[in-house]
Coordinates of C-alpha atoms and ligand atoms in Angstrom, one line a residue:
M26 CA -19.9 27.2 9.7
R27 CA -18.7 25.3 6.6
A28 CA -18.3 21.5 6.5
V29 CA -17.0 18.7 4.3
V30 CA -17.9 15.0 4.1
A31 CA -15.5 12.2 3.3
L32 CA -16.8 8.9 2.0
N33 CA -14.9 5.7 1.4
S34 CA -17.5 3.3 -0.1
G35 CA -16.3 -0.3 -0.5
S36 CA -17.9 -3.6 -1.4
S37 CA -19.3 -4.5 2.0
S38 CA -18.8 -1.4 4.0
I39 CA -19.2 2.4 3.8
K40 CA -16.9 4.4 5.9
F41 CA -17.5 8.2 6.3
A42 CA -16.5 11.2 8.3
L43 CA -18.0 14.7 8.7
F44 CA -15.7 17.5 9.4
T45 CA -16.5 21.1 10.2
L46 CA -14.1 23.8 9.1
D47 CA -12.5 26.6 11.2
E48 CA -11.7 30.0 10.0
K49 CA -8.6 28.9 8.3
D50 CA -10.5 26.0 6.6
R51 CA -8.8 23.5 8.9
P52 CA -11.0 20.3 9.3
E53 CA -12.2 19.2 12.6
L54 CA -13.8 15.8 13.0
S55 CA -17.4 16.2 14.1
A56 CA -18.8 12.7 13.5
G57 CA -17.5 9.5 11.8
G58 CA -18.5 6.0 11.4
K59 CA -19.3 3.0 9.1
I60 CA -22.0 0.9 7.8
E61 CA -20.7 -2.7 7.8
K62 CA -22.0 -6.0 6.5
I63 CA -23.8 -4.5 3.5
G64 CA -25.5 -7.2 1.6
I65 CA -26.0 -9.4 4.8
A66 CA -27.3 -7.5 7.8
P67 CA -26.1 -3.8 7.5
R68 CA -25.1 -2.2 10.6
L69 CA -24.5 1.6 11.1
S70 CA -22.6 3.2 13.9
I71 CA -21.8 6.8 14.1
R72 CA -19.4 8.3 16.8
T73 CA -18.1 11.7 17.9
A74 CA -14.4 12.6 17.7
K75 CA -14.2 11.4 21.3
G76 CA -15.7 8.0 20.6
E77 CA -19.1 8.7 22.0
T78 CA -22.0 7.0 20.3
L79 CA -24.1 9.4 18.3
H80 CA -26.3 6.9 16.4
E81 CA -26.6 3.2 15.8
R82 CA -28.9 1.2 13.6
D83 CA -29.2 -2.5 12.6
W84 CA -31.1 -3.7 9.6
E85 CA -31.4 -7.4 10.5
Q86 CA -33.4 -8.2 7.5
G87 CA -31.6 -5.8 5.3
A88 CA -29.8 -8.1 2.9
A89 CA -31.4 -6.6 0.0
L90 CA -30.7 -3.0 0.9
S91 CA -28.5 -1.4 -1.8
H92 CA -25.4 0.8 -1.2
A93 CA -27.5 3.7 -2.7
E94 CA -30.4 3.2 -0.2
L95 CA -27.9 3.1 2.7
L96 CA -26.2 6.2 1.5
E97 CA -29.5 8.0 1.3
Y98 CA -30.2 7.2 4.9
L99 CA -26.7 8.4 5.9
F100 CA -27.1 11.5 3.7
F101 CA -30.3 12.5 5.6
W102 CA -28.7 11.7 8.9
A103 CA -25.7 13.9 8.0
G104 CA -28.1 16.7 6.9
E105 CA -29.7 16.7 10.3
H106 CA -26.4 16.5 12.2
L107 CA -24.8 19.3 10.1
Q108 CA -27.9 21.5 10.3
G109 CA -26.9 25.1 10.2
H110 CA -23.6 24.2 8.4
Q111 CA -22.9 24.8 4.7
V112 CA -21.5 21.6 3.3
I113 CA -19.1 22.9 0.6
G114 CA -18.4 19.5 -0.9
I115 CA -17.9 15.8 -0.6
G116 CA -14.8 13.8 -1.1
H117 CA -14.6 10.2 -2.3
R118 CA -11.9 7.7 -2.1
V119 CA -11.5 6.4 -5.6
V120 CA -9.1 3.4 -5.8
H121 CA -7.9 3.8 -9.4
G122 CA -6.9 7.0 -11.3
G123 CA -5.1 5.3 -14.1
T124 CA -2.5 7.2 -16.0
E125 CA -4.5 10.5 -16.2
F126 CA -5.4 11.3 -12.7
A127 CA -2.3 12.3 -10.7
A128 CA -4.1 14.5 -8.2
P129 CA -7.6 14.9 -6.7
C130 CA -10.1 16.5 -9.0
L131 CA -13.6 17.7 -9.1
V132 CA -16.0 15.2 -10.7
D133 CA -18.1 15.9 -13.7
D134 CA -19.7 13.6 -16.2
A135 CA -16.5 13.4 -18.5
V136 CA -14.4 12.6 -15.4
L137 CA -16.9 10.0 -14.3
A138 CA -16.9 8.3 -17.7
E139 CA -13.0 8.1 -17.6
L140 CA -13.0 6.5 -14.1
E141 CA -15.8 4.1 -15.1
A142 CA -13.4 2.7 -17.9
L143 CA -10.9 1.8 -15.2
C144 CA -13.4 -0.4 -13.4
P145 CA -11.8 -3.6 -14.7
L146 CA -8.5 -2.7 -13.1
A147 CA -10.2 -2.5 -9.6
P148 CA -13.3 -4.6 -9.8
L149 CA -13.6 -5.0 -6.1
H150 CA -13.5 -1.3 -5.3
Q151 CA -13.9 1.1 -8.3
P152 CA -17.5 0.3 -9.0
H153 CA -18.6 1.0 -5.5
N154 CA -16.5 4.2 -5.2
L155 CA -18.3 5.5 -8.5
A156 CA -21.7 4.3 -7.4
A157 CA -21.4 6.5 -4.3
I158 CA -20.7 9.5 -6.5
R159 CA -23.7 8.7 -8.7
A160 CA -25.9 8.3 -5.6
V161 CA -24.9 11.6 -4.1
S162 CA -25.4 13.4 -7.4
A163 CA -29.0 11.9 -7.6
L164 CA -29.6 13.1 -4.1
Q165 CA -28.0 16.6 -4.5
P166 CA -26.9 17.4 -8.1
D167 CA -25.4 20.8 -7.1
L168 CA -23.0 19.5 -4.4
L169 CA -19.4 19.7 -5.5
Q170 CA -17.8 16.1 -5.3
V171 CA -14.0 15.5 -5.4
A172 CA -12.4 12.2 -6.4
C173 CA -9.3 11.3 -4.3
F174 CA -7.2 8.6 -5.8
D175 CA -5.2 5.8 -4.1
T176 CA -3.0 5.6 -7.1
A177 CA -2.0 9.4 -7.1
F178 CA 0.7 9.1 -4.3
H179 CA 2.6 6.8 -6.4
H180 CA 2.3 8.6 -9.6
D181 CA 5.7 10.2 -9.5
K182 CA 7.6 7.2 -8.5
P183 CA 10.7 6.5 -10.9
E184 CA 9.4 5.6 -14.3
I185 CA 11.2 2.2 -14.1
A186 CA 9.1 1.3 -11.1
S187 CA 6.0 1.6 -13.2
R188 CA 7.3 -1.0 -15.8
L189 CA 6.1 -4.6 -16.1
A190 CA 8.5 -6.9 -18.0
L191 CA 6.0 -7.0 -20.9
P192 CA 6.2 -5.7 -24.5
R193 CA 6.5 -1.8 -24.5
E194 CA 3.3 -1.5 -26.5
L195 CA 1.2 -2.8 -23.4
H196 CA 2.8 -0.1 -21.2
K197 CA 1.6 2.5 -23.6
R198 CA -1.8 1.0 -23.4
G199 CA -1.9 1.6 -19.5
I200 CA -0.7 -2.1 -18.5
R201 CA 1.8 -0.8 -15.9
R202 CA 2.4 -0.8 -12.1
Y203 CA 0.3 2.0 -10.5
G204 CA 0.4 1.2 -6.7
F205 CA -2.5 1.8 -4.3
H206 CA -3.3 2.7 -0.6
G207 CA -1.9 6.2 -1.6
L208 CA -4.3 8.1 0.7
S209 CA -3.1 6.1 3.7
Y210 CA 0.6 6.6 2.8
E211 CA 0.2 10.2 2.2
Y212 CA -1.4 10.5 5.6
I213 CA 1.5 8.6 7.1
V214 CA 4.0 11.0 5.5
R215 CA 2.3 14.0 7.0
K216 CA 2.1 12.4 10.4
L217 CA 5.6 11.2 10.4
T218 CA 6.8 14.6 9.3
E219 CA 5.0 16.0 12.4
L220 CA 6.3 13.3 14.8
D221 CA 9.6 12.6 13.5
P222 CA 10.8 15.0 10.8
A223 CA 14.3 13.5 10.6
L224 CA 12.9 10.0 9.9
A225 CA 10.3 11.3 7.4
Q226 CA 13.3 12.5 5.4
G227 CA 15.0 9.1 5.5
R228 CA 14.5 5.7 4.0
V229 CA 11.1 4.3 5.3
I230 CA 9.0 1.1 4.7
A231 CA 5.3 1.9 5.4
A232 CA 3.3 -1.2 5.9
H233 CA -0.4 -0.8 5.4
L234 CA -1.7 -4.1 6.7
G235 CA -5.6 -4.4 6.7
N236 CA -7.9 -6.5 4.8
G237 CA -6.1 -5.1 1.8
A238 CA -2.3 -5.1 2.4
S239 CA 0.7 -3.4 0.8
L240 CA 4.2 -2.0 1.6
C241 CA 5.6 1.3 0.2
A242 CA 9.2 2.2 0.0
M243 CA 9.6 5.9 0.7
Q244 CA 12.6 8.1 0.5
A245 CA 12.2 11.7 1.8
G246 CA 8.4 11.1 1.9
K247 CA 8.0 10.1 -1.7
S248 CA 7.0 6.6 -3.0
I249 CA 9.9 5.1 -4.8
D250 CA 8.1 1.7 -5.2
T251 CA 5.3 -0.4 -3.7
T252 CA 4.1 -3.9 -3.7
M253 CA 0.8 -3.5 -5.4
G254 CA 1.0 -3.0 -9.2
F255 CA -1.5 -3.0 -12.1
T256 CA -4.3 -3.9 -9.7
A257 CA -4.7 -4.2 -5.9
L258 CA -4.0 -8.0 -6.3
D259 CA -0.2 -7.8 -6.4
G260 CA 2.4 -8.0 -3.6
L261 CA 1.4 -9.1 -0.2
M262 CA -1.0 -11.9 0.9
M263 CA -4.1 -10.2 2.0
G264 CA -7.4 -11.1 3.7
T265 CA -8.9 -12.7 0.7
R266 CA -6.6 -11.7 -2.2
C267 CA -3.6 -13.9 -3.2
G268 CA -0.9 -11.2 -3.7
A269 CA 2.0 -11.9 -6.1
L270 CA 1.4 -15.0 -7.9
D271 CA 3.1 -17.0 -10.7
P272 CA 1.1 -15.9 -13.7
G273 CA 1.5 -19.5 -14.9
V274 CA -1.1 -20.4 -12.2
V275 CA -3.7 -18.2 -13.8
L276 CA -3.1 -19.9 -17.3
H277 CA -3.3 -23.4 -15.6
L278 CA -6.5 -22.5 -13.9
Q279 CA -8.1 -21.5 -17.2
T280 CA -6.6 -24.0 -19.6
Q281 CA -6.3 -27.2 -17.4
L282 CA -9.0 -26.7 -14.9
G283 CA -11.5 -25.1 -17.1
M284 CA -12.1 -22.1 -15.0
S285 CA -13.8 -19.0 -16.7
A286 CA -12.1 -15.5 -16.3
A287 CA -14.9 -14.6 -13.9
E288 CA -14.3 -17.6 -11.8
V289 CA -10.6 -16.8 -11.6
E290 CA -11.2 -13.3 -10.8
D291 CA -13.5 -14.5 -7.9
L292 CA -10.9 -17.0 -6.7
L293 CA -8.0 -14.5 -6.7
Y294 CA -9.8 -11.4 -5.2
K295 CA -12.4 -13.1 -2.8
K296 CA -11.4 -16.7 -1.9
S297 CA -7.5 -16.5 -1.6
G298 CA -5.1 -14.9 0.9
L299 CA -5.7 -15.7 4.7
L300 CA -9.2 -17.0 3.9
G301 CA -7.9 -19.5 1.2
V302 CA -4.9 -20.6 3.0
S303 CA -6.6 -21.1 6.5
G304 CA -9.9 -22.3 5.2
I305 CA -11.4 -20.6 8.2
S306 CA -11.5 -16.7 8.0
S307 CA -10.1 -13.7 6.2
D308 CA -10.0 -11.9 9.5
M309 CA -6.6 -11.8 11.2
R310 CA -8.1 -11.4 14.7
A311 CA -10.4 -14.5 14.2
L312 CA -7.4 -16.5 12.9
S313 CA -5.2 -15.6 15.8
Q314 CA -7.8 -17.0 18.2
A315 CA -8.4 -20.2 16.1
R316 CA -6.8 -23.4 17.0
P317 CA -6.3 -25.4 13.8
P318 CA -2.8 -25.6 12.3
E319 CA -4.1 -24.2 9.0
A320 CA -4.8 -20.9 10.8
D321 CA -1.2 -20.8 12.0
Q322 CA 0.1 -21.5 8.6
A323 CA -1.9 -18.6 7.1
I324 CA -0.5 -16.2 9.7
A325 CA 3.1 -17.5 9.2
L326 CA 2.7 -17.1 5.4
F327 CA 1.4 -13.6 5.8
A328 CA 4.4 -12.7 7.9
R329 CA 6.8 -14.4 5.6
R330 CA 5.5 -12.7 2.5
A331 CA 5.5 -9.3 4.2
A332 CA 9.2 -9.7 5.2
R333 CA 10.2 -11.0 1.8
E334 CA 8.6 -8.1 0.0
A335 CA 10.2 -5.7 2.6
G336 CA 13.6 -7.2 1.8
A337 CA 13.1 -6.5 -1.9
L338 CA 12.0 -2.8 -1.2
I339 CA 15.0 -2.3 1.3
T340 CA 17.3 -3.4 -1.5
L341 CA 15.8 -0.6 -3.7
L342 CA 16.1 1.9 -0.9
E343 CA 19.8 0.8 -0.4
G344 CA 19.2 0.6 3.4
L345 CA 16.6 1.4 6.0
D346 CA 16.0 4.0 8.6
G347 CA 12.5 3.3 9.7
I348 CA 9.4 1.1 9.4
V349 CA 5.9 2.4 10.0
F350 CA 3.0 0.0 10.7
T351 CA -0.6 1.0 10.0
A352 CA -4.2 -0.2 9.3
G353 CA -6.1 -2.8 11.3
I354 CA -3.4 -5.5 11.5
G355 CA -0.5 -3.0 11.5
E356 CA -1.9 -0.9 14.3
N357 CA -3.3 -3.6 16.6
D358 CA -1.5 -6.9 16.0
A359 CA 1.7 -6.9 18.1
D360 CA 2.3 -10.6 17.2
M361 CA 2.3 -9.9 13.5
R362 CA 4.6 -6.8 13.8
S363 CA 7.0 -8.9 15.9
R364 CA 7.0 -11.8 13.4
I365 CA 7.8 -9.5 10.5
C366 CA 10.4 -7.5 12.5
R367 CA 12.1 -10.7 13.6
K368 CA 12.8 -11.8 10.1
L369 CA 14.4 -8.3 9.6
A370 CA 16.5 -8.6 12.7
W371 CA 19.7 -9.2 10.5
L372 CA 19.3 -5.6 9.4
G373 CA 19.4 -4.3 13.0
V374 CA 15.7 -4.1 13.6
E375 CA 15.0 -4.8 17.2
I376 CA 11.7 -4.6 18.8
D377 CA 10.8 -3.7 22.4
D378 CA 8.4 -6.3 23.3
S379 CA 6.6 -4.3 26.0
A380 CA 6.2 -1.3 23.8
N381 CA 5.1 -3.5 21.1
S382 CA 2.5 -5.3 23.2
M383 CA 1.1 -1.8 24.0
N384 CA 0.9 -0.6 20.5
A385 CA 3.1 2.2 21.5
D386 CA 4.0 5.0 19.0
V387 CA 7.7 3.7 19.0
I388 CA 8.1 0.0 19.2
S389 CA 11.8 -0.4 18.5
S390 CA 14.3 -0.7 21.3
S391 CA 16.8 2.0 22.0
Q392 CA 19.6 -0.1 20.4
S393 CA 17.7 -0.8 17.2
R394 CA 19.4 0.5 14.2
V395 CA 16.1 1.0 12.4
K396 CA 13.2 3.0 14.2
V397 CA 9.9 1.1 14.1
R398 CA 6.6 3.1 14.6
V399 CA 3.0 2.5 14.8
I400 CA 0.9 5.3 13.2
P401 CA -2.9 4.8 13.0
T402 CA -3.9 5.8 9.5
N403 CA -6.7 8.2 8.6
E404 CA -7.8 8.2 5.0
E405 CA -11.0 10.1 5.7
R406 CA -9.0 13.1 7.0
M407 CA -6.7 12.9 3.9
I408 CA -9.8 12.9 1.7
A409 CA -11.2 15.9 3.6
L410 CA -7.9 17.8 3.2
H411 CA -7.9 17.1 -0.5
T412 CA -11.5 18.1 -0.9
I413 CA -11.0 21.4 0.8
S414 CA -7.9 22.3 -1.2
T415 CA -9.5 21.2 -4.6
I416 CA -12.6 23.3 -3.9
R417 CA -10.5 26.2 -2.7
G418 CA -8.5 25.8 -6.0
K419 CA -11.6 26.1 -8.1
R420 CA -12.8 29.2 -6.1
D421 CA -9.4 31.0 -6.5
A422 CA -9.2 30.0 -10.2
Ligands
ADP526 P1 -9.8 -2.4 5.7 O1 -8.8 -2.7 4.6 O2 -11.2 -3.0 5.4 O3 -9.9 -0.9 6.0 P2 -8.8 -2.7 8.4 O4 -7.7 -1.7 8.2 O5 -9.9 -2.3 9.2 O6 -9.3 -3.2 6.9 O7 -8.1 -4.1 8.9 C1 -8.9 -5.3 9.1 C2 -8.0 -6.3 9.6 O8 -7.3 -5.9 10.8 C3 -8.7 -7.6 9.9 O9 -7.9 -8.8 9.5 C4 -8.7 -7.5 11.4 O10 -8.8 -8.9 12.0 C5 -7.5 -6.9 11.8 N1 -7.5 -6.4 13.2 C6 -8.2 -5.4 13.6 N2 -8.1 -5.3 15.0 C7 -7.1 -6.4 15.3 C8 -6.6 -6.8 16.5 N3 -6.8 -6.1 17.7 N4 -5.7 -7.8 16.5 C9 -5.4 -8.5 15.3 N5 -5.9 -8.0 14.1 C10 -6.8 -7.0 14.2

């Protein structure tokens, strides 16, 4: 039997999933899991599709363990687990595909070099995504690797949505709005098409609210605009990222407060958002259990900013048929969904509190003019699907 591996390698975690393929090349989850707290005390947990624990390991003294070393451990575990299977390839989440990469592609040295040049546009993610590709090449040079881009879903949005109000010359040099979380949005469109085909054809705001957070305005399943732009800093307030910010603040930090570019980058990517405003944590669950008023204010600002950005996108959509919440906060935090939806009540959004508190599939009331759904995202499955079709494309070529 054949198999594929999906890898999502981030700064402090590596998420992965192993899929076996049936006779029609449809992927079925065999095992999935993550290594968390990389750089502190890494912890690995792997579960079956039914949620049963297959393997766990803690490296309490493992602060010095690199991503490559942890990937090697995982690689050998996966080799044992998939014994008797032929692994046809491994798919990677790659955050930035720039202007060139509009679809998943096989990775070779030339592709890797082009992706490397995009690291400054996604400093928190891209270097880790590419390091995973290199680590796998070192372990098994012949294994086909496929890069799946978070920007690709937004590639065909209207040209005007890719424009920043800057001189045209800069647009030509790639300084434009790309948009991210595309693998998640693509999965949401597939799932929505299965669950609610009429709504999938309508005007929908998808809200990917996790540590990173963005909204996407979709019409008939296509991105027409999104809150993230040139980098994954723009738009909503996030766990540690600031979201949309007066660019004058950046100038002031550098010219008046004497901060270096590296210090500003660290501030905007790693010390802002929920963490910066609360002064307590970047984690929404931790904040909702915390008492101090700063935690409340951070939560309130997150909701306000999400509703504000939703309002802007709804105007571009010229109305709204549905909202889909996804990712850690979107899937689990009934209070946050309710705060955001209450601010959109004037549009006819009405939540059913009991369905919302149960994280039900549909959380809007029967009178609501806008249907509100919760759909758990699955970026790893999307990576697997892209990996299979890219490898088939090569085989059939
Ligand atoms: P990532 O962007 O790292 O994939 P996730 O999608 O896992 O992030 O989302 C992480 C966020 O989801 C954290 O802020 C976490 O607190 C929040 N979250 C997860 N479960 C819950 C929950 N039950 N209630 C509130 N927030 C939650």
